[in-house]
mmCIF file of C-alpha atoms in Angstrom:
data_model
loop_
_atom_site.group_PDB
_atom_site.id
_atom_site.type_symbol
_atom_site.label_atom_id
_atom_site.label_comp_id
_atom_site.label_asym_id
_atom_site.label_seq_id
_atom_site.Cartn_x
_atom_site.Cartn_y
_atom_site.Cartn_z
ATOM 1 C CA MET J 199 -15.697 8.053 5.224
ATOM 2 C CA ILE J 200 -12.640 8.627 3.907
ATOM 3 C CA ARG J 201 -11.085 12.195 5.066
ATOM 4 C CA GLN J 202 -8.966 13.453 1.943
ATOM 5 C CA GLU J 203 -5.928 15.877 2.470
ATOM 6 C CA ARG J 204 -3.905 17.539 -0.126
ATOM 7 C CA ARG J 205 -0.455 18.629 0.373
ATOM 8 C CA ASP J 206 1.319 19.860 -2.728
ATOM 9 C CA SER J 207 2.506 16.715 -4.491
ATOM 10 C CA TRP J 208 0.608 14.322 -2.301
ATOM 11 C CA VAL J 209 -2.640 13.311 -0.676
ATOM 12 C CA LYS J 210 -3.494 11.824 2.609
ATOM 13 C CA LEU J 211 -6.357 9.326 3.089
ATOM 14 C CA THR J 212 -7.704 8.463 6.238
ATOM 15 C CA ILE J 213 -10.072 5.475 6.963
ATOM 16 C CA ASP J 214 -12.233 8.034 9.456
ATOM 17 C CA ARG J 215 -14.914 5.359 11.544
ATOM 18 C CA PRO J 216 -14.272 5.739 14.944
ATOM 19 C CA GLU J 217 -17.166 4.730 15.864
ATOM 20 C CA ALA J 218 -16.045 0.530 14.426
ATOM 21 C CA ARG J 219 -12.477 1.130 14.842
ATOM 22 C CA ASN J 220 -12.108 2.246 11.123
ATOM 23 C CA ALA J 221 -13.395 -1.159 10.014
ATOM 24 C CA LEU J 222 -14.091 -0.795 5.454
ATOM 25 C CA ASN J 223 -17.415 -1.997 5.330
ATOM 26 C CA PHE J 224 -18.826 -1.840 1.707
ATOM 27 C CA GLU J 225 -19.915 1.797 1.610
ATOM 28 C CA THR J 226 -16.103 2.786 2.895
ATOM 29 C CA LEU J 227 -14.673 0.247 -0.121
ATOM 30 C CA ALA J 228 -16.615 1.959 -2.409
ATOM 31 C CA GLU J 229 -15.493 5.482 -1.910
ATOM 32 C CA LEU J 230 -12.155 4.259 -1.184
ATOM 33 C CA GLU J 231 -12.863 2.878 -5.046
ATOM 34 C CA GLU J 232 -14.199 6.297 -6.069
ATOM 35 C CA VAL J 233 -11.325 8.402 -4.537
ATOM 36 C CA LEU J 234 -8.786 6.143 -6.107
ATOM 37 C CA MET J 235 -10.169 6.391 -9.504
ATOM 38 C CA GLU J 236 -10.274 10.278 -9.771
ATOM 39 C CA LEU J 237 -6.336 10.807 -8.257
ATOM 40 C CA GLU J 238 -5.153 7.884 -10.822
ATOM 41 C CA LYS J 239 -5.836 10.363 -13.377
ATOM 42 C CA ASP J 240 -4.294 13.080 -11.524
ATOM 43 C CA GLU J 241 -0.645 13.324 -12.812
ATOM 44 C CA SER J 242 0.852 16.095 -11.138
ATOM 45 C CA LEU J 243 0.437 13.087 -7.977
ATOM 46 C CA ARG J 244 3.971 12.228 -6.203
ATOM 47 C CA ALA J 245 2.957 9.874 -3.777
ATOM 48 C CA LEU J 246 -0.187 8.723 -1.356
ATOM 49 C CA VAL J 247 -0.602 8.231 2.003
ATOM 50 C CA LEU J 248 -3.282 5.574 3.501
ATOM 51 C CA THR J 249 -3.900 6.091 7.427
ATOM 52 C CA GLY J 250 -6.770 5.429 9.872
ATOM 53 C CA GLY J 251 -8.343 7.886 11.849
ATOM 54 C CA GLY J 252 -7.409 8.145 15.208
ATOM 55 C CA ASP J 253 -4.101 6.536 16.868
ATOM 56 C CA ARG J 254 -5.619 3.301 18.282
ATOM 57 C CA VAL J 255 -6.769 1.225 15.153
ATOM 58 C CA PHE J 256 -5.141 1.405 11.587
ATOM 59 C CA ILE J 257 -7.703 -0.928 10.165
ATOM 60 C CA SER J 258 -9.954 -3.728 12.245
ATOM 61 C CA GLY J 259 -10.712 -5.478 8.790
ATOM 62 C CA GLY J 260 -14.279 -5.772 7.351
ATOM 63 C CA ASP J 261 -17.510 -4.593 9.123
ATOM 64 C CA LEU J 262 -18.361 -7.782 11.079
ATOM 65 C CA LYS J 263 -22.144 -6.707 11.684
ATOM 66 C CA GLN J 264 -22.620 -6.119 7.716
ATOM 67 C CA PHE J 265 -21.171 -9.178 7.266
ATOM 68 C CA ALA J 266 -23.583 -11.128 9.498
ATOM 69 C CA GLN J 267 -25.654 -10.924 6.746
ATOM 70 C CA LEU J 268 -24.346 -12.522 4.488
ATOM 71 C CA ARG J 269 -24.887 -16.049 2.947
ATOM 72 C CA GLY J 270 -24.303 -18.954 1.133
ATOM 73 C CA GLN J 271 -20.810 -19.573 -0.687
ATOM 74 C CA GLU J 272 -22.170 -17.239 -3.718
ATOM 75 C CA ALA J 273 -22.217 -14.425 -1.360
ATOM 76 C CA ALA J 274 -18.910 -14.996 0.106
ATOM 77 C CA ARG J 275 -16.780 -15.084 -3.555
ATOM 78 C CA TRP J 276 -18.646 -12.019 -4.296
ATOM 79 C CA MET J 277 -17.843 -10.343 -1.444
ATOM 80 C CA SER J 278 -14.128 -11.343 -1.457
ATOM 81 C CA ARG J 279 -13.674 -10.569 -5.511
ATOM 82 C CA ARG J 280 -15.223 -7.111 -4.339
ATOM 83 C CA TYR J 281 -12.383 -6.677 -1.655
ATOM 84 C CA GLN J 282 -10.147 -7.955 -4.044
ATOM 85 C CA ASP J 283 -10.635 -5.885 -6.914
ATOM 86 C CA VAL J 284 -10.787 -2.236 -4.667
ATOM 87 C CA LEU J 285 -7.287 -3.796 -3.436
ATOM 88 C CA ASN J 286 -5.816 -4.681 -6.341
ATOM 89 C CA ARG J 287 -6.489 -1.180 -8.148
ATOM 90 C CA LEU J 288 -4.676 0.085 -4.455
ATOM 91 C CA GLU J 289 -1.612 -2.479 -5.525
ATOM 92 C CA GLN J 290 -1.579 -0.852 -8.855
ATOM 93 C CA PHE J 291 -1.909 2.601 -8.257
ATOM 94 C CA PRO J 292 0.025 4.859 -10.383
ATOM 95 C CA VAL J 293 2.101 6.049 -7.866
ATOM 96 C CA PRO J 294 3.795 4.787 -4.421
ATOM 97 C CA VAL J 295 1.738 4.170 -2.106
ATOM 98 C CA VAL J 296 2.763 4.473 2.344
ATOM 99 C CA ALA J 297 0.682 3.133 4.717
ATOM 100 C CA MET J 298 0.588 5.147 7.785
ATOM 101 C CA VAL J 299 -0.281 2.027 10.101
ATOM 102 C CA ASN J 300 -0.781 4.644 13.008
ATOM 103 C CA GLY J 301 -2.448 1.859 15.168
ATOM 104 C CA HIS J 302 -3.553 -2.125 15.933
ATOM 105 C CA ALA J 303 -4.304 -3.761 11.817
ATOM 106 C CA LEU J 304 -6.559 -6.115 11.922
ATOM 107 C CA GLY J 305 -7.569 -8.976 9.266
ATOM 108 C CA GLY J 306 -8.616 -7.536 6.493
ATOM 109 C CA GLY J 307 -6.714 -4.015 8.130
ATOM 110 C CA CYS J 308 -3.890 -6.283 7.174
ATOM 111 C CA GLU J 309 -4.568 -7.047 3.831
ATOM 112 C CA VAL J 310 -4.931 -3.018 3.208
ATOM 113 C CA ALA J 311 -1.343 -2.658 4.078
ATOM 114 C CA LEU J 312 0.154 -5.413 2.030
ATOM 115 C CA ALA J 313 -1.495 -3.476 -0.609
ATOM 116 C CA CYS J 314 0.870 -0.531 -0.488
ATOM 117 C CA ASP J 315 4.071 -0.066 -1.600
ATOM 118 C CA PHE J 316 5.793 0.889 1.610
ATOM 119 C CA ARG J 317 4.321 0.650 5.564
ATOM 120 C CA ILE J 318 6.116 2.510 7.669
ATOM 121 C CA MET J 319 4.596 1.408 11.640
ATOM 122 C CA ALA J 320 3.850 2.708 15.005
ATOM 123 C CA GLU J 321 5.861 1.543 16.968
ATOM 124 C CA GLU J 322 2.977 0.706 19.710
ATOM 125 C CA ALA J 323 0.866 -1.178 16.500
ATOM 126 C CA THR J 324 0.710 -4.098 16.002
ATOM 127 C CA LEU J 325 -0.478 -6.892 13.082
ATOM 128 C CA GLN J 326 -2.410 -9.358 13.420
ATOM 129 C CA PHE J 327 -3.840 -11.702 10.386
ATOM 130 C CA LYS J 328 -6.828 -12.962 12.447
ATOM 131 C CA GLN J 329 -8.561 -15.143 10.017
ATOM 132 C CA VAL J 330 -7.553 -18.671 10.973
ATOM 133 C CA GLN J 331 -9.675 -17.327 14.057
ATOM 134 C CA MET J 332 -12.866 -17.249 12.640
ATOM 135 C CA GLY J 333 -12.556 -19.831 10.693
ATOM 136 C CA LEU J 334 -11.534 -18.513 7.328
ATOM 137 C CA VAL J 335 -8.831 -17.419 5.105
ATOM 138 C CA THR J 336 -7.593 -14.134 4.013
ATOM 139 C CA GLY J 337 -10.190 -12.934 1.745
ATOM 140 C CA TRP J 338 -8.454 -9.818 0.059
ATOM 141 C CA GLY J 339 -6.143 -10.875 -1.633
ATOM 142 C CA SER J 340 -3.317 -10.241 0.303
ATOM 143 C CA GLY J 341 -2.245 -14.215 1.725
ATOM 144 C CA ALA J 342 -0.495 -13.943 -1.265
ATOM 145 C CA ARG J 343 0.977 -10.679 -0.911
ATOM 146 C CA LEU J 344 2.251 -11.778 2.295
ATOM 147 C CA LEU J 345 3.768 -15.349 0.716
ATOM 148 C CA SER J 346 5.553 -13.204 -1.969
ATOM 149 C CA LEU J 347 6.854 -10.588 0.600
ATOM 150 C CA VAL J 348 8.580 -12.829 3.827
ATOM 151 C CA GLY J 349 8.335 -16.531 2.373
ATOM 152 C CA TYR J 350 6.761 -19.717 3.321
ATOM 153 C CA ALA J 351 8.093 -20.289 6.939
ATOM 154 C CA GLN J 352 7.302 -16.590 8.099
ATOM 155 C CA ALA J 353 4.336 -16.698 6.189
ATOM 156 C CA ALA J 354 3.295 -19.997 8.162
ATOM 157 C CA ARG J 355 3.868 -18.414 11.351
ATOM 158 C CA VAL J 356 1.697 -15.317 10.617
ATOM 159 C CA LEU J 357 -1.071 -16.805 8.525
ATOM 160 C CA LEU J 358 -1.574 -20.720 10.132
ATOM 161 C CA LEU J 359 -0.875 -19.225 13.629
ATOM 162 C CA GLY J 360 -2.936 -16.232 13.123
ATOM 163 C CA GLU J 361 -0.208 -14.657 15.914
ATOM 164 C CA LYS J 362 0.093 -11.080 16.930
ATOM 165 C CA LEU J 363 3.521 -9.672 15.827
ATOM 166 C CA THR J 364 4.921 -6.166 17.689
ATOM 167 C CA ALA J 365 6.103 -3.545 15.054
ATOM 168 C CA ALA J 366 9.273 -4.768 15.922
ATOM 169 C CA GLU J 367 8.733 -8.149 14.826
ATOM 170 C CA ALA J 368 7.306 -6.870 11.599
ATOM 171 C CA LEU J 369 10.112 -4.173 10.701
ATOM 172 C CA ALA J 370 12.813 -7.989 11.254
ATOM 173 C CA MET J 371 10.541 -9.722 9.142
ATOM 174 C CA GLY J 372 10.835 -7.787 6.509
ATOM 175 C CA LEU J 373 6.860 -7.280 6.484
ATOM 176 C CA VAL J 374 7.546 -3.347 7.501
ATOM 177 C CA HIS J 375 9.998 -0.365 6.049
ATOM 178 C CA GLY J 376 10.085 1.946 9.486
ATOM 179 C CA VAL J 377 8.774 2.153 12.677
ATOM 180 C CA ALA J 378 8.646 5.182 14.753
ATOM 181 C CA PRO J 379 7.045 6.177 18.136
ATOM 182 C CA ARG J 380 3.257 7.157 17.704
ATOM 183 C CA GLU J 381 4.425 11.125 18.144
ATOM 184 C CA GLU J 382 6.917 10.972 15.169
ATOM 185 C CA LEU J 383 5.736 8.647 12.783
ATOM 186 C CA GLU J 384 4.065 11.013 10.595
ATOM 187 C CA GLU J 385 7.648 12.683 10.399
ATOM 188 C CA GLN J 386 8.790 9.705 9.754
ATOM 189 C CA VAL J 387 6.253 9.076 6.317
ATOM 190 C CA GLU J 388 7.003 12.753 5.180
ATOM 191 C CA ALA J 389 10.232 11.764 5.198
ATOM 192 C CA LEU J 390 9.774 8.913 3.347
ATOM 193 C CA VAL J 391 7.627 10.739 0.590
ATOM 194 C CA ASP J 392 10.389 13.720 0.592
ATOM 195 C CA LYS J 393 12.672 11.175 -1.117
ATOM 196 C CA ILE J 394 9.964 9.873 -3.208
ATOM 197 C CA LYS J 395 9.474 13.420 -4.080
ATOM 198 C CA ALA J 396 12.940 14.458 -5.220
ATOM 199 C CA LEU J 397 12.984 11.629 -8.013
ATOM 200 C CA PRO J 398 12.148 12.003 -11.169
ATOM 201 C CA PRO J 399 7.734 11.257 -11.395
ATOM 202 C CA LEU J 400 8.221 9.572 -14.486
ATOM 203 C CA ALA J 401 10.934 6.523 -13.786
ATOM 204 C CA VAL J 402 9.232 6.070 -10.303
ATOM 205 C CA ARG J 403 5.909 5.809 -12.472
ATOM 206 C CA SER J 404 8.129 3.148 -14.671
ATOM 207 C CA PHE J 405 9.550 0.767 -12.214
ATOM 208 C CA LYS J 406 6.519 0.163 -9.871
ATOM 209 C CA ARG J 407 4.860 -0.839 -12.806
ATOM 210 C CA LEU J 408 7.863 -2.998 -13.573
ATOM 211 C CA LEU J 409 8.022 -3.979 -10.590
ATOM 212 C CA GLN J 410 4.471 -5.708 -10.046
ATOM 213 C CA SER J 411 4.940 -7.039 -13.719
ATOM 214 C CA TRP J 412 8.567 -8.571 -12.680
ATOM 215 C CA ARG J 413 6.392 -11.076 -10.344
ATOM 216 C CA SER J 414 4.602 -12.714 -12.382
ATOM 217 C CA LEU J 415 6.520 -12.919 -15.672
ATOM 218 C CA PRO J 416 9.409 -15.650 -16.692
ATOM 219 C CA MET J 417 12.893 -13.908 -16.800
ATOM 220 C CA ALA J 418 12.911 -13.019 -20.781
ATOM 221 C CA GLU J 419 9.750 -11.370 -20.691
ATOM 222 C CA ALA J 420 10.514 -9.414 -17.903
ATOM 223 C CA GLN J 421 13.068 -8.371 -19.619
ATOM 224 C CA ALA J 422 12.151 -7.403 -22.702
ATOM 225 C CA LEU J 423 9.678 -5.341 -20.813
ATOM 226 C CA GLU J 424 12.938 -3.244 -18.875
ATOM 227 C CA ARG J 425 13.773 -2.653 -22.343
ATOM 228 C CA GLU J 426 10.907 -1.190 -23.358
ATOM 229 C CA HIS J 427 10.405 0.818 -20.432
ATOM 230 C CA PHE J 428 14.296 2.201 -20.296
ATOM 231 C CA ALA J 429 14.031 2.919 -24.265
ATOM 232 C CA ALA J 430 10.853 5.219 -23.511
ATOM 233 C CA LEU J 431 12.650 6.950 -20.425
ATOM 234 C CA TRP J 432 16.000 7.024 -22.040
ATOM 235 C CA GLU J 433 14.731 10.354 -24.252
ATOM 236 C CA THR J 434 12.363 11.652 -21.611
ATOM 237 C CA GLU J 435 13.488 15.813 -20.237
ATOM 238 C CA ASP J 436 14.132 14.355 -16.976
ATOM 239 C CA HIS J 437 16.469 11.678 -17.409
ATOM 240 C CA TRP J 438 19.172 14.308 -20.053
ATOM 241 C CA GLU J 439 18.621 16.909 -17.029
ATOM 242 C CA ALA J 440 19.997 13.812 -14.120
ATOM 243 C CA SER J 441 22.399 13.443 -16.536
ATOM 244 C CA GLN J 442 23.638 16.894 -17.164
ATOM 245 C CA ALA J 443 23.290 17.962 -13.203
ATOM 246 C CA THR J 444 25.881 14.638 -12.560
ATOM 247 C CA LEU J 445 28.195 15.955 -14.849
ATOM 248 C CA GLU J 446 27.601 19.457 -13.642
ATOM 249 C CA LYS J 447 27.934 17.956 -9.861
ATOM 250 C CA ARG J 448 24.919 20.611 -8.692
ATOM 251 C CA PRO J 449 21.246 19.076 -7.741
ATOM 252 C CA PRO J 450 18.646 18.109 -10.858
ATOM 253 C CA VAL J 451 15.474 19.970 -11.092
ATOM 254 C CA PHE J 452 12.942 17.525 -12.183
ATOM 255 C CA LYS J 453 9.628 18.204 -14.734
ATOM 256 C CA GLY J 454 8.139 14.985 -14.929
ATOM 257 C CA ARG J 455 8.837 15.214 -18.811
#
């Protein structure tokens, strides 16, 4: 199941399946998709936080008992596409998504974390792409995400060897944005959310769309898209409020319009 907790202008989602180490089975995946689709409509939302229930495991990957019922390449393709579609929706969520990696992230759990914009990790936790040890490759779309994040040499170490990474190693590699003792993890995540909330919401949403588009566009097309977003934001109240506040040497008050 997924627990949803609203905190003023942001929402915390918890994958809560303690009996299955927070494994993401088909039912939980469908529930996550439904929640994301509903939250996408909320224009007052400024950030989304995703975490796992308890303090031992973030997400342990897929549900192996359920997956054992799948046979044949067509079934495997269907399953891969299903998880890719939901993780793509998570990646394309209109506001920043923070993975609060409260415990071990294994296999598909790492893939979920990489579909988020930010990753803050408990220093006691680990990351491990275990797919190669299961005789597989990544199937939820995040192998390519990992490569774009850390480059070939580090991706080869993580994917080809399936090595377990400590939080410190993940931070040094650039896989996560911050590390905190477990008892301080939520505080650090909330501090990041506060930074996001203090920024003009329309600009944040536009930059997120641009960042995702830039990865796959040639330079000329990327710059053309940037110009369109720049022009659209130029006439917003938030832009002119920021400009005036700078001149008046006071904090800006953003209204999201």
